[in-house]
mmCIF file of C-alpha atoms in Angstrom:
data_model
loop_
_atom_site.group_PDB
_atom_site.id
_atom_site.type_symbol
_atom_site.label_atom_id
_atom_site.label_comp_id
_atom_site.label_asym_id
_atom_site.label_seq_id
_atom_site.Cartn_x
_atom_site.Cartn_y
_atom_site.Cartn_z
ATOM 1 C CA ASN A 1 95.173 105.973 113.799
ATOM 2 C CA PHE A 2 92.213 106.007 111.514
ATOM 3 C CA LYS A 3 90.119 108.436 113.459
ATOM 4 C CA ALA A 4 93.043 110.531 113.254
ATOM 5 C CA LEU A 5 93.309 110.019 109.562
ATOM 6 C CA TYR A 6 89.332 111.128 108.825
ATOM 7 C CA THR A 7 90.030 114.111 111.415
ATOM 8 C CA ALA A 8 93.067 115.288 109.711
ATOM 9 C CA ILE A 9 91.296 114.729 106.135
ATOM 10 C CA GLY A 10 88.397 117.366 107.792
ATOM 11 C CA LYS A 11 91.112 119.366 109.059
ATOM 12 C CA ALA A 12 92.588 119.533 105.315
ATOM 13 C CA ILE A 13 89.161 120.796 104.093
ATOM 14 C CA ASP A 14 89.380 123.055 106.877
ATOM 15 C CA GLN A 15 92.549 124.561 105.460
ATOM 16 C CA ALA A 16 91.308 124.803 102.020
ATOM 17 C CA LEU A 17 87.834 126.487 102.483
ATOM 18 C CA GLY A 18 89.527 128.602 105.421
ATOM 19 C CA THR A 19 87.020 127.191 108.214
ATOM 20 C CA TYR A 20 87.342 125.289 111.188
ATOM 21 C CA ALA A 21 83.886 123.142 110.558
ATOM 22 C CA TYR A 22 85.044 119.621 109.291
ATOM 23 C CA GLU A 23 87.856 119.050 111.699
ATOM 24 C CA PRO A 24 85.373 119.099 115.206
ATOM 25 C CA MET A 25 82.547 117.399 113.281
ATOM 26 C CA LEU A 26 84.777 114.066 112.466
ATOM 27 C CA GLU A 27 86.375 114.398 115.615
ATOM 28 C CA LYS A 28 82.587 114.337 117.497
ATOM 29 C CA ILE A 29 81.665 111.221 115.227
ATOM 30 C CA LYS A 30 82.699 107.938 117.961
ATOM 31 C CA HIS A 31 82.552 105.339 115.232
ATOM 32 C CA LEU A 32 84.819 104.433 112.056
ATOM 33 C CA GLY A 33 82.587 103.733 109.836
ATOM 34 C CA PRO A 34 80.028 106.931 110.099
ATOM 35 C CA ALA A 35 83.105 109.024 109.784
ATOM 36 C CA GLN A 36 84.239 106.995 106.971
ATOM 37 C CA GLN A 37 80.880 108.136 105.300
ATOM 38 C CA LYS A 38 80.940 111.543 106.569
ATOM 39 C CA ILE A 39 84.068 111.621 104.559
ATOM 40 C CA VAL A 40 82.317 109.974 101.312
ATOM 41 C CA SER A 41 79.831 112.883 101.958
ATOM 42 C CA LEU A 42 82.408 115.697 102.016
ATOM 43 C CA ILE A 43 84.684 114.170 98.862
ATOM 44 C CA GLU A 44 81.462 114.600 96.626
ATOM 45 C CA LEU A 45 80.032 117.961 98.482
ATOM 46 C CA PHE A 46 83.501 119.590 97.916
ATOM 47 C CA ASN A 47 84.548 117.530 94.596
ATOM 48 C CA ILE A 48 87.861 116.662 96.043
ATOM 49 C CA GLY A 49 89.885 115.101 93.055
ATOM 50 C CA ILE A 50 93.016 113.713 95.064
ATOM 51 C CA ILE A 51 93.661 112.330 98.773
ATOM 52 C CA ILE A 52 97.374 112.350 99.157
ATOM 53 C CA PHE A 53 98.401 110.117 102.066
ATOM 54 C CA ASP A 54 102.206 110.123 103.758
ATOM 55 C CA GLU A 55 103.731 107.696 105.592
ATOM 56 C CA ILE A 56 102.121 104.886 103.696
ATOM 57 C CA GLN A 57 103.715 102.453 105.359
ATOM 58 C CA LEU A 58 102.138 102.924 108.897
ATOM 59 C CA ILE A 59 98.599 101.226 107.282
ATOM 60 C CA ASP A 60 97.853 97.841 107.545
ATOM 61 C CA PHE A 61 97.564 95.746 104.573
ATOM 62 C CA ASP A 62 97.041 92.838 105.541
ATOM 63 C CA SER A 63 93.496 93.477 107.084
ATOM 64 C CA GLN A 64 89.945 93.538 105.349
ATOM 65 C CA LYS A 65 88.332 95.489 109.129
ATOM 66 C CA GLU A 66 87.533 99.407 108.601
ATOM 67 C CA ALA A 67 91.100 100.803 109.770
ATOM 68 C CA SER A 68 92.983 99.293 107.137
ATOM 69 C CA PHE A 69 93.883 100.686 103.372
ATOM 70 C CA GLU A 70 90.617 98.026 102.255
ATOM 71 C CA SER A 71 88.620 101.225 103.911
ATOM 72 C CA LEU A 72 90.869 103.385 101.773
ATOM 73 C CA MET A 73 90.205 101.743 98.866
ATOM 74 C CA THR A 74 86.199 101.515 99.621
ATOM 75 C CA ILE A 75 86.031 105.117 99.803
ATOM 76 C CA SER A 76 88.285 105.711 96.832
ATOM 77 C CA ASN A 77 85.761 103.127 95.047
ATOM 78 C CA GLN A 78 82.326 105.251 96.316
ATOM 79 C CA THR A 79 83.694 108.379 95.118
ATOM 80 C CA LYS A 80 86.054 107.987 92.394
ATOM 81 C CA VAL A 81 88.822 109.945 94.250
ATOM 82 C CA ALA A 82 92.314 109.270 92.869
ATOM 83 C CA MET A 83 94.765 108.470 96.171
ATOM 84 C CA ALA A 84 98.317 109.318 95.865
ATOM 85 C CA VAL A 85 100.822 107.627 98.163
ATOM 86 C CA ILE A 86 103.642 108.653 99.829
ATOM 87 C CA GLY A 87 105.934 105.950 101.934
ATOM 88 C CA THR A 88 108.819 103.943 102.297
ATOM 89 C CA GLU A 89 110.078 101.223 100.518
ATOM 90 C CA ASP A 90 108.525 99.122 103.242
ATOM 91 C CA GLY A 91 105.083 100.064 102.571
ATOM 92 C CA TYR A 92 105.870 100.283 99.027
ATOM 93 C CA GLN A 93 106.095 96.086 98.855
ATOM 94 C CA LYS A 94 103.159 95.531 101.679
ATOM 95 C CA MET A 95 101.176 97.025 99.319
ATOM 96 C CA PHE A 96 102.101 95.052 96.220
ATOM 97 C CA THR A 97 101.649 91.828 98.562
ATOM 98 C CA LYS A 98 97.993 91.381 97.818
ATOM 99 C CA LEU A 99 96.536 90.937 94.324
ATOM 100 C CA ARG A 100 93.495 93.014 94.909
ATOM 101 C CA THR A 101 95.166 95.896 96.475
ATOM 102 C CA SER A 102 98.111 95.998 93.844
ATOM 103 C CA ARG A 103 95.625 96.058 90.934
ATOM 104 C CA ARG A 104 94.294 99.283 92.601
ATOM 105 C CA LEU A 105 97.096 101.427 92.494
ATOM 106 C CA GLY A 106 98.856 103.356 89.898
ATOM 107 C CA ARG A 107 102.508 103.631 88.996
ATOM 108 C CA THR A 108 105.113 104.000 90.507
ATOM 109 C CA ILE A 109 107.146 107.226 90.721
ATOM 110 C CA PRO A 110 110.559 106.573 92.306
ATOM 111 C CA ALA A 111 111.421 109.496 94.686
ATOM 112 C CA SER A 112 115.577 108.812 94.259
ATOM 113 C CA VAL A 113 115.582 109.067 89.831
ATOM 114 C CA TYR A 114 116.313 112.492 89.735
ATOM 115 C CA CYS A 115 119.628 111.709 91.568
ATOM 116 C CA GLN A 116 120.783 109.759 89.024
ATOM 117 C CA ASN A 117 120.831 113.066 86.919
ATOM 118 C CA LYS A 118 123.504 115.205 87.405
ATOM 119 C CA LYS A 119 122.365 117.874 84.818
ATOM 120 C CA TYR A 120 119.171 118.319 86.757
ATOM 121 C CA ILE A 121 120.779 118.165 89.888
ATOM 122 C CA ASN A 122 122.673 120.985 89.016
ATOM 123 C CA PHE A 123 119.796 122.880 87.540
ATOM 124 C CA LEU A 124 117.806 122.463 91.012
ATOM 125 C CA LEU A 125 121.125 123.900 92.881
ATOM 126 C CA ASN A 126 121.212 126.405 90.415
ATOM 127 C CA LYS A 127 117.018 127.389 91.060
ATOM 128 C CA LEU A 128 117.590 126.661 95.189
ATOM 129 C CA CYS A 129 120.453 129.274 95.033
ATOM 130 C CA GLN A 130 118.054 132.282 93.382
ATOM 131 C CA TYR A 131 116.649 131.791 97.236
ATOM 132 C CA GLN A 132 119.746 132.172 99.186
ATOM 133 C CA LEU A 133 121.365 135.461 100.177
ATOM 134 C CA ILE A 134 123.939 135.373 97.218
ATOM 135 C CA ASN A 135 123.236 136.625 93.449
ATOM 136 C CA LYS A 136 125.186 133.511 91.739
ATOM 137 C CA PRO A 137 126.709 130.351 93.300
ATOM 138 C CA ASN A 138 130.848 129.765 93.258
ATOM 139 C CA ASN A 139 130.417 126.602 91.500
ATOM 140 C CA LYS A 140 133.435 126.829 89.331
ATOM 141 C CA ASP A 141 134.715 123.345 90.558
ATOM 142 C CA ASN A 142 131.616 121.563 91.140
ATOM 143 C CA THR A 143 131.829 121.458 94.927
ATOM 144 C CA LEU A 144 128.131 122.413 95.411
ATOM 145 C CA LEU A 145 127.248 119.726 93.373
ATOM 146 C CA PHE A 146 129.553 117.281 94.834
ATOM 147 C CA LEU A 147 128.289 118.349 98.157
ATOM 148 C CA PHE A 148 124.571 118.092 97.101
ATOM 149 C CA SER A 149 124.985 114.107 95.826
ATOM 150 C CA LEU A 150 126.879 113.525 98.674
ATOM 151 C CA ILE A 151 123.939 114.668 100.794
ATOM 152 C CA ASN A 152 120.991 113.286 98.798
ATOM 153 C CA HIS A 153 123.287 110.237 98.615
ATOM 154 C CA ALA A 154 123.495 109.856 102.331
ATOM 155 C CA PHE A 155 119.347 110.714 102.979
ATOM 156 C CA TYR A 156 118.230 108.226 100.167
ATOM 157 C CA HIS A 157 120.185 105.351 101.646
ATOM 158 C CA HIS A 158 119.247 105.993 105.403
ATOM 159 C CA THR A 159 115.639 106.428 104.769
ATOM 160 C CA ILE A 160 115.240 103.491 102.222
ATOM 161 C CA GLY A 161 118.057 101.591 102.980
ATOM 162 C CA LYS A 162 119.501 101.445 99.619
ATOM 163 C CA GLY A 163 122.896 103.000 98.491
ATOM 164 C CA TYR A 164 124.322 103.926 95.336
#
């Protein structure tokens, strides 16, 4: 729903500025074309450098209509704003089915790479434990590291569909 997407961008601008002006302004715009142009003007007005889209797999990559990935690329082309996308392997595969969309996308950063580095996971756990109610984690037998790895692998396996 691109109407909701554009309204959410207005809300994000409001949150950044501590106002309540742009979300209702975009809610009032009935058609996607004028809403898109308002987004373009807001990006230029506030010098927005990047827009991060989550759940990219829900966007239509096959169409060239106003409610598709192409419309996001139009915004990027007009404003030169960077766009970062977050989503599942499904979304990733959809993005690269057509040359016109794949050539516009930059480097892919796999979210699971850090899982393979046990030393880094241990570092993360130590940092996380600093925010707990204990002073130092009791991890002499690496139980915490092992459990964290299991949880992380299970999450990765069930959300992306690939196992280790």
